[in-house]
Tab-separated table of C-alpha atoms and ligand atoms in Angstrom:
chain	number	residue	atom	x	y	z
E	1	UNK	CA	-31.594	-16.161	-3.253
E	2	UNK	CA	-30.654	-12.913	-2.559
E	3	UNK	CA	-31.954	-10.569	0.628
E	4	UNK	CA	-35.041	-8.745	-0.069
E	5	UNK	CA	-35.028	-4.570	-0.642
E	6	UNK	CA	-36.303	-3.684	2.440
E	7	UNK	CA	-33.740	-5.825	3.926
E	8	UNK	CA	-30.700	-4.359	2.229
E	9	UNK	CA	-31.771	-0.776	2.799
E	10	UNK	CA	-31.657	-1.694	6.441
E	11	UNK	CA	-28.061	-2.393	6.281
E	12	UNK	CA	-27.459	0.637	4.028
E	13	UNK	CA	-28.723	2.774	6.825
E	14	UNK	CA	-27.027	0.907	9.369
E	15	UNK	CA	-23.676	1.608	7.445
E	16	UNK	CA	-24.550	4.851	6.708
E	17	UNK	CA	-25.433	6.127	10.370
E	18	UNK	CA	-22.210	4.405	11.962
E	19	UNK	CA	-19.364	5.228	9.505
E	20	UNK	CA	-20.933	7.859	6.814
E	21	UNK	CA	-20.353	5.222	4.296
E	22	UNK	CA	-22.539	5.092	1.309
E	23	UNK	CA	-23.113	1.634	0.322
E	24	UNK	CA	-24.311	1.746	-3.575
E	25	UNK	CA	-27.330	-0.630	-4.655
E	26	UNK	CA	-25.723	-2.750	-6.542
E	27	UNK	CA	-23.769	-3.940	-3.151
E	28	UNK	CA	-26.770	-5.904	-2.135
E	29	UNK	CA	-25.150	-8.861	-3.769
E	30	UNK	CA	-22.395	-8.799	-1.122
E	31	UNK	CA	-24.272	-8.674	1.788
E	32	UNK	CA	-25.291	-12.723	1.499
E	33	UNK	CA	-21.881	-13.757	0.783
E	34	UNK	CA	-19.957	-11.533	3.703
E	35	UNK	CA	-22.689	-12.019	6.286
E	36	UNK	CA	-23.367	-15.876	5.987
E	37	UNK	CA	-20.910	-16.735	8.574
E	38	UNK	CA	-22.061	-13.888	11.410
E	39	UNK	CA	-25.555	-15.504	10.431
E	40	UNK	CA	-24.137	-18.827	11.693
E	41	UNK	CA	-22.181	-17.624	14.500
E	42	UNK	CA	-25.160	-16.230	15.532
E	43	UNK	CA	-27.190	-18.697	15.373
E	44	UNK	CA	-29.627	-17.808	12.097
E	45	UNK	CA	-30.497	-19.850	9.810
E	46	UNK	CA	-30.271	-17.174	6.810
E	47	UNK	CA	-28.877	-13.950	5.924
E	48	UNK	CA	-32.741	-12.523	6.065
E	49	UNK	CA	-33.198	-13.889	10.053
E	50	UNK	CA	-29.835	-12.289	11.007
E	51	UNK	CA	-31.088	-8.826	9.599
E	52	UNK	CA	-34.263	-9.527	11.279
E	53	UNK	CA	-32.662	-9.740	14.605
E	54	UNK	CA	-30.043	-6.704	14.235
E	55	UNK	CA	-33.486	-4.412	13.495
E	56	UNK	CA	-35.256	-5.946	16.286
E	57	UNK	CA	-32.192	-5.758	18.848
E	58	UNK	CA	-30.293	-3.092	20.277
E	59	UNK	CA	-26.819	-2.423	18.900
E	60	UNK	CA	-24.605	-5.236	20.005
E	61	UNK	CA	-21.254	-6.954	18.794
E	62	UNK	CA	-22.962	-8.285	15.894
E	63	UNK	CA	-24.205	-5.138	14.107
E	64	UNK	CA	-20.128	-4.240	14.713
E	65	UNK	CA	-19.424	-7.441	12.641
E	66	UNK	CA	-22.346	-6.476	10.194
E	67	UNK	CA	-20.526	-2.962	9.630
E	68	UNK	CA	-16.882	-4.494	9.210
E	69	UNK	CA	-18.253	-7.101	6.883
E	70	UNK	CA	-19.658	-4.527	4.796
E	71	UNK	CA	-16.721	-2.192	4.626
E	72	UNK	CA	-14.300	-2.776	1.893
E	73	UNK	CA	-10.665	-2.604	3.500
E	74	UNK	CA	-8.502	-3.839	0.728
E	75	UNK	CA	-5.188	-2.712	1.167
E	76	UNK	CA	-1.666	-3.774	0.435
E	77	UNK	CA	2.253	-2.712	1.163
E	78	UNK	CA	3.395	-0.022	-1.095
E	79	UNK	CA	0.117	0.533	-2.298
E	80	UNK	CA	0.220	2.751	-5.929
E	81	UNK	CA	4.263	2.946	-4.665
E	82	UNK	CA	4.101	7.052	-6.058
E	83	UNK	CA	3.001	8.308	-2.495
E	84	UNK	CA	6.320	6.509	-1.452
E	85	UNK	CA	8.627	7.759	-4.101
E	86	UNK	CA	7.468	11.052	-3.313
E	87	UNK	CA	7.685	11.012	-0.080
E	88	UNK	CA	11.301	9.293	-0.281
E	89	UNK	CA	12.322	11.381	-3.225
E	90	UNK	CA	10.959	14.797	-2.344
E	91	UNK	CA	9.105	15.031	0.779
E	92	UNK	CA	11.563	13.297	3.547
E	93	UNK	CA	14.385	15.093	2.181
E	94	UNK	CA	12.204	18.796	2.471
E	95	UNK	CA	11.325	17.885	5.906
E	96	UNK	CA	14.510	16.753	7.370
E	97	UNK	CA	15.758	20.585	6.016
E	98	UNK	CA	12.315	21.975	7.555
E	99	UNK	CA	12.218	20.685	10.886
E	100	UNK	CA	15.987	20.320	11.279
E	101	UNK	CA	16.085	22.427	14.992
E	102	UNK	CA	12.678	20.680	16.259
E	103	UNK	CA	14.420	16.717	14.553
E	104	UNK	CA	10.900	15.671	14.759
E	105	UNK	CA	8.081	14.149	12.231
E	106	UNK	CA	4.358	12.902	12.925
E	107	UNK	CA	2.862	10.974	10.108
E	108	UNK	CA	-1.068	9.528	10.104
E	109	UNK	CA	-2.638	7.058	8.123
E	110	UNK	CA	-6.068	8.032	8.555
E	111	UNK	CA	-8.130	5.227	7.116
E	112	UNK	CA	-5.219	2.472	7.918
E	113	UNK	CA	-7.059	-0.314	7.721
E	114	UNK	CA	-4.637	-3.684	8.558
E	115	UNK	CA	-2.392	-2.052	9.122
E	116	UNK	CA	0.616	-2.054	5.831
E	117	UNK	CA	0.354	2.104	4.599
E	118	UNK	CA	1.572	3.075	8.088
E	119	UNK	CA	4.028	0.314	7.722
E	120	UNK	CA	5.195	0.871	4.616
E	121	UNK	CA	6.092	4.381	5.677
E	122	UNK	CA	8.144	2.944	8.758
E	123	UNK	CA	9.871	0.551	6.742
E	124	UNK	CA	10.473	3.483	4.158
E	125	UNK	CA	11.678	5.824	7.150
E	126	UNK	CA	13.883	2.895	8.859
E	127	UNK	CA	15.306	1.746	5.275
E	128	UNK	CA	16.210	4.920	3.376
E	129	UNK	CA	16.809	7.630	5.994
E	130	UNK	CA	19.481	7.922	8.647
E	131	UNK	CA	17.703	9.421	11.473
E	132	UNK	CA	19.435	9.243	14.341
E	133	UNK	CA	18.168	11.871	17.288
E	134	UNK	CA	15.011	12.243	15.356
E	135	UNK	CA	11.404	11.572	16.936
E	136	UNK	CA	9.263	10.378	14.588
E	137	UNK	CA	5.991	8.607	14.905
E	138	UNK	CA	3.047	7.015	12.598
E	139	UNK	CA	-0.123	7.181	13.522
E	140	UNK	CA	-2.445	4.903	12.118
E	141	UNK	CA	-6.003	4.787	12.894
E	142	UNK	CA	-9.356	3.306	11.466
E	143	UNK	CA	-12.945	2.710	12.513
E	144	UNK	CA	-12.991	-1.483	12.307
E	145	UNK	CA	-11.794	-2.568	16.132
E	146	UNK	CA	-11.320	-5.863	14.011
E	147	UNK	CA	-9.162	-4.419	11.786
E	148	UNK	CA	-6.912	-2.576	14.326
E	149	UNK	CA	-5.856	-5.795	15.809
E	150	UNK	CA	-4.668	-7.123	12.984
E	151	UNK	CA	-2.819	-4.144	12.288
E	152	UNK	CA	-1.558	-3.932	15.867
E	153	UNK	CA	-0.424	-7.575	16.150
E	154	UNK	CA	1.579	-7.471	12.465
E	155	UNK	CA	0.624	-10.616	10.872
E	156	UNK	CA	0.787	-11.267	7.174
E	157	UNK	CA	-0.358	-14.038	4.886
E	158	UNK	CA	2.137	-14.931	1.865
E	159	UNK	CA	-0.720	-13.196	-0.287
E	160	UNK	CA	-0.258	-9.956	1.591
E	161	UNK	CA	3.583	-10.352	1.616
E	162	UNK	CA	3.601	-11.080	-2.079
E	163	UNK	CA	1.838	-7.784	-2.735
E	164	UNK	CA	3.664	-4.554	-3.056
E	165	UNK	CA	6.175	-5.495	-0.881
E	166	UNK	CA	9.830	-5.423	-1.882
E	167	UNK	CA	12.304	-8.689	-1.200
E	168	UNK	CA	14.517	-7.353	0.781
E	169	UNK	CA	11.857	-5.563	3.000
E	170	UNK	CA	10.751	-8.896	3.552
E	171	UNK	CA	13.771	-10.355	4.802
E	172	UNK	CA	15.186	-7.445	6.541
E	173	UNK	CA	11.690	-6.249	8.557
E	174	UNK	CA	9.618	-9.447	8.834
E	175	UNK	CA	9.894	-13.252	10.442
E	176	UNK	CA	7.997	-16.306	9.259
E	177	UNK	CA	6.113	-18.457	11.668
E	178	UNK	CA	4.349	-21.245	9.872
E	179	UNK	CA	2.493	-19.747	7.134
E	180	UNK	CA	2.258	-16.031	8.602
E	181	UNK	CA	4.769	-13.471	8.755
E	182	UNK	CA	5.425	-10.783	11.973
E	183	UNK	CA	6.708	-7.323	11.094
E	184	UNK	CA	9.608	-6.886	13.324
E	185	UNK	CA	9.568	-4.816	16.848
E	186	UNK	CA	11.944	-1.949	15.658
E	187	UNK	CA	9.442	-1.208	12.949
E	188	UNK	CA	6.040	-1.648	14.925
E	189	UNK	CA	7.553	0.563	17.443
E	190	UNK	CA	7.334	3.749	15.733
E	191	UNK	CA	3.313	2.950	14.415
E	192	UNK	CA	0.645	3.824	17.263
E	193	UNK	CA	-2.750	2.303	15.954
E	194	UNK	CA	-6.145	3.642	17.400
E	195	UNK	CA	-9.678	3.944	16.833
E	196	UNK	CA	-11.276	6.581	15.011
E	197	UNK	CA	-14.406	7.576	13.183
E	198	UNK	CA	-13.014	10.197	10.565
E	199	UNK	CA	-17.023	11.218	10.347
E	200	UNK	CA	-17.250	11.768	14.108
E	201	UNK	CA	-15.428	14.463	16.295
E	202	UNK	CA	-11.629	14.118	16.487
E	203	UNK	CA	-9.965	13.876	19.779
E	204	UNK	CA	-6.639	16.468	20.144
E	205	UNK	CA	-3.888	14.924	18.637
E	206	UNK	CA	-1.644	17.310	17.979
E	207	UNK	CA	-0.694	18.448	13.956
E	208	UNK	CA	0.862	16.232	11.358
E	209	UNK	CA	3.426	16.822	8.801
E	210	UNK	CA	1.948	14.148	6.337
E	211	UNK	CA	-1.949	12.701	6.315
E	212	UNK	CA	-2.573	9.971	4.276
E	213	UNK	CA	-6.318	9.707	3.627
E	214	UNK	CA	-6.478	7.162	0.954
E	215	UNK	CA	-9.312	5.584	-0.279
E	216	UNK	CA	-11.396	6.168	2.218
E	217	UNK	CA	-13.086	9.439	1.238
E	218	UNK	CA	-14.397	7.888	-1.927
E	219	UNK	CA	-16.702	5.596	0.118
E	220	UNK	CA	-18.221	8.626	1.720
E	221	UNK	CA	-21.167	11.124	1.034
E	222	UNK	CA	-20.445	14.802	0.271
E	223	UNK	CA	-20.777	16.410	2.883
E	224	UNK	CA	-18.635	13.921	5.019
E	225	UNK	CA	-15.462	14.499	2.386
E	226	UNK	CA	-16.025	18.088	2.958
E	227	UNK	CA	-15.997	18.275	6.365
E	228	UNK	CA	-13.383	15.654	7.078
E	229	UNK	CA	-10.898	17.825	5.083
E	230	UNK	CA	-12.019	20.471	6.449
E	231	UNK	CA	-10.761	19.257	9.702
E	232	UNK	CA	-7.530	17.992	7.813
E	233	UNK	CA	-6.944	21.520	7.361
E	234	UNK	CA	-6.712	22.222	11.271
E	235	UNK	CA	-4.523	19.195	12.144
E	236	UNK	CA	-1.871	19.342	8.858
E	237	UNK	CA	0.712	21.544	9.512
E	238	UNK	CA	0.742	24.908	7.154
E	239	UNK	CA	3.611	23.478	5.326
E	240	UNK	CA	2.333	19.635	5.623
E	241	UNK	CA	1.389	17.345	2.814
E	242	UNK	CA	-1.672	15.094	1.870
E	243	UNK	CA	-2.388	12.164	0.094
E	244	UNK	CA	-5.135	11.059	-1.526
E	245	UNK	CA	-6.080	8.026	-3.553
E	246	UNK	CA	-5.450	7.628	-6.884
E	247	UNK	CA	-9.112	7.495	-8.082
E	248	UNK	CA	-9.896	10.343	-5.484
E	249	UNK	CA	-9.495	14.436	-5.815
E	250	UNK	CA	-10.687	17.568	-4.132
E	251	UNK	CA	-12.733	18.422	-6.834
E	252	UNK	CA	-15.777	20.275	-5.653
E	253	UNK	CA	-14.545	19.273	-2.064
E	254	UNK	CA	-12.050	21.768	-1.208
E	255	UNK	CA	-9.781	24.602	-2.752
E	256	UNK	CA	-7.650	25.803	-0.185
E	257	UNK	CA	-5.331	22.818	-1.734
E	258	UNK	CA	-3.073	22.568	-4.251
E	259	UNK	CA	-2.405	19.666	-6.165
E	260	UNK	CA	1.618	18.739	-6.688
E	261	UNK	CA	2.320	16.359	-9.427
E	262	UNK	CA	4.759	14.119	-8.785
E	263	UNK	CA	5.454	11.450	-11.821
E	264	UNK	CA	2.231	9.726	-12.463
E	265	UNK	CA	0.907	10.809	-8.474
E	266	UNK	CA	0.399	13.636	-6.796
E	267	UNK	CA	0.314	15.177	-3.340
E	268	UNK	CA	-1.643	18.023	-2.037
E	269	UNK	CA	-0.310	21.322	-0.282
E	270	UNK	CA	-2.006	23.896	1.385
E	271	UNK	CA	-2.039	26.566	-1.112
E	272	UNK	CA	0.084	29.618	-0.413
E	273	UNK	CA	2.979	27.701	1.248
E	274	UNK	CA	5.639	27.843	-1.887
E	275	UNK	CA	7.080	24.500	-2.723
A	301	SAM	C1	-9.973	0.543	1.230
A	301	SAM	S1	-9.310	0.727	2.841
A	301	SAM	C2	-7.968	1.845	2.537
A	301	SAM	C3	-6.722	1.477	3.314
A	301	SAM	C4	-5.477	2.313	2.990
A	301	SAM	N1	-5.664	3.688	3.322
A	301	SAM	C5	-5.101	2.167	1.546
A	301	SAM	O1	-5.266	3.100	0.773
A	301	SAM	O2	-4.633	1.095	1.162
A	301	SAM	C6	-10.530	1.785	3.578
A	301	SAM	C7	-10.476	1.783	5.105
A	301	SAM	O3	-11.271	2.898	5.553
A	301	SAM	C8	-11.903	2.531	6.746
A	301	SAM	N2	-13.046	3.416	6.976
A	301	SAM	C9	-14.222	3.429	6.327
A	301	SAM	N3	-15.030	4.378	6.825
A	301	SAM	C10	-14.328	4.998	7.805
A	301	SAM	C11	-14.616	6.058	8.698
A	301	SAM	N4	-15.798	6.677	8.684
A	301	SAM	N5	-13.661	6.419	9.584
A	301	SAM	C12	-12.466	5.797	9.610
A	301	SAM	N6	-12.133	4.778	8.795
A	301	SAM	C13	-13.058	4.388	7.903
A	301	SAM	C14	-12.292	1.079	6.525
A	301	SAM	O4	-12.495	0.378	7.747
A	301	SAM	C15	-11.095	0.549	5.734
A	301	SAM	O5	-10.152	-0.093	6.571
């Protein structure tokens, strides 16, 4: 039996007001299977008597579990792999030439979820590129605290390792422990992971030379893209790049950037900044 309407638009709202995230009717179906166990943990009997007690309560640690359950953070090493090549084959190669006198780099992953985009970048960085003298950084952030920790403490299953992720990245960057696998220190060094709301107010951070924003924006209203990359605009250097997903584009969102194909992905520019 599934949750009643009344109940699911609850949690719609509840998503909705925390994270800008637009949860789409047909969703309902999820929210018995991914909130049976916080039911239990919190002592409910059902699904229904959980949502009963999060409208009832004030906001505590289990509406935060109610809002991660709910979110879809699917990711994986290497994910689409044509953000990578472009950045290895084309973007790397014009930044080490751009910021040769300054010999420094900031990369984000702004929705970064557990963690393997901003790792995948360092192992890209590490692997392909001699950078000796250089200060780079990636910054990876993402709303879930749950999330974060995974990302921060580097732990893989074999199903996560197994996906996108070349061999010999495996063997060279990671350890095995039982059934997990640790990304190595030299590589989680260079990744700073934080919390952040993209829909909220930014704190100063400084500018980037490449934003990822993958797959995020696509679970977010209108006027949330819009004014997300609107702040993208004030934090990516003039002469930065930007990635969306591969089901996402700025159409109707914003035209001060110009799509760059590159193969079968593409990259965005500020427009008026050459190639
Ligand atoms: C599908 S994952 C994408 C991960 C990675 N960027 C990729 O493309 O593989 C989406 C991530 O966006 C995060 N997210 C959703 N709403 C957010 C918001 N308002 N602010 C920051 N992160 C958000 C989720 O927690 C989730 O980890």
């Amino acid at each position: 039996m599934g949750i009643a309407t009344h109940e699911f638009e609850y949690l719609r709202k509840l998503v909705r007001d925390h994270s800008a995230i637009v949860l789409d009717a047909d969703k309902a179906y999820l929210a018995e299977s991914r909130l049976a166990g916080i039911a239990t943990s919190n002592q409910c009997r059902t699904v229904s008597d959980l949502i009963f007690r999060l409208r009832t309560e004030p906001f505590h640690e289990a509406h935060g579990r109610v809002l991660d359950a709910m979110t879809n953070n699917e990711t994986w090493f290497f994910r689409d792999l044509g953000p990578f090549l472009a950045l290895e084959r084309v973007i790397i190669p014009e930044l080490l030439k751009k910021r040769a006198a300054e010999k420094r780099m900031r990369f984000w992953s702004a929705a970064a979820s557990s963690g393997q985009e901003a790792y995948s970048v360092a192992m890209l960085l590490h692997s392909k590129f001699n950078l000796p003298g250089w200060d780079y950084v990636i910054r990876g952030t993402d709303i879930s605290a749950s999330i974060l920790e995974r990302a921060r403490i580097g732990k893989y299953t074999q199903m996560e390792v197994n996906r996108g992720l070349p061999a010999a990245l495996l063997a060279r960057y990671f350890h095995r422990e039982g059934c997990s696998w640790f990304i190595s220190a030299e590589i989680k060094k260079k990744v700073a992971f934080e919390s952040l709301n993209l829909a909220e107010s930014w704190p100063t951070t400084g500018s980037f030379d490449v934003i990822f924003l993958r797959n995020v924006l696509i679970y977010l209203d209108m006027d949330t893209r819009r004014k997300i990359l609107a702040r993208v605009r004030q934090v990516l250097r003039p002469d930065g790049y930007l990635f969306l997903g591969c089901a996402e584009s700025m159409l109707n969102l914003d035209d001060s950037f110009e799509r760059i194909q590159f193969e079968s992905s593409a990259y965005y520019r500020l427009k008026g900044q050459g190639r």
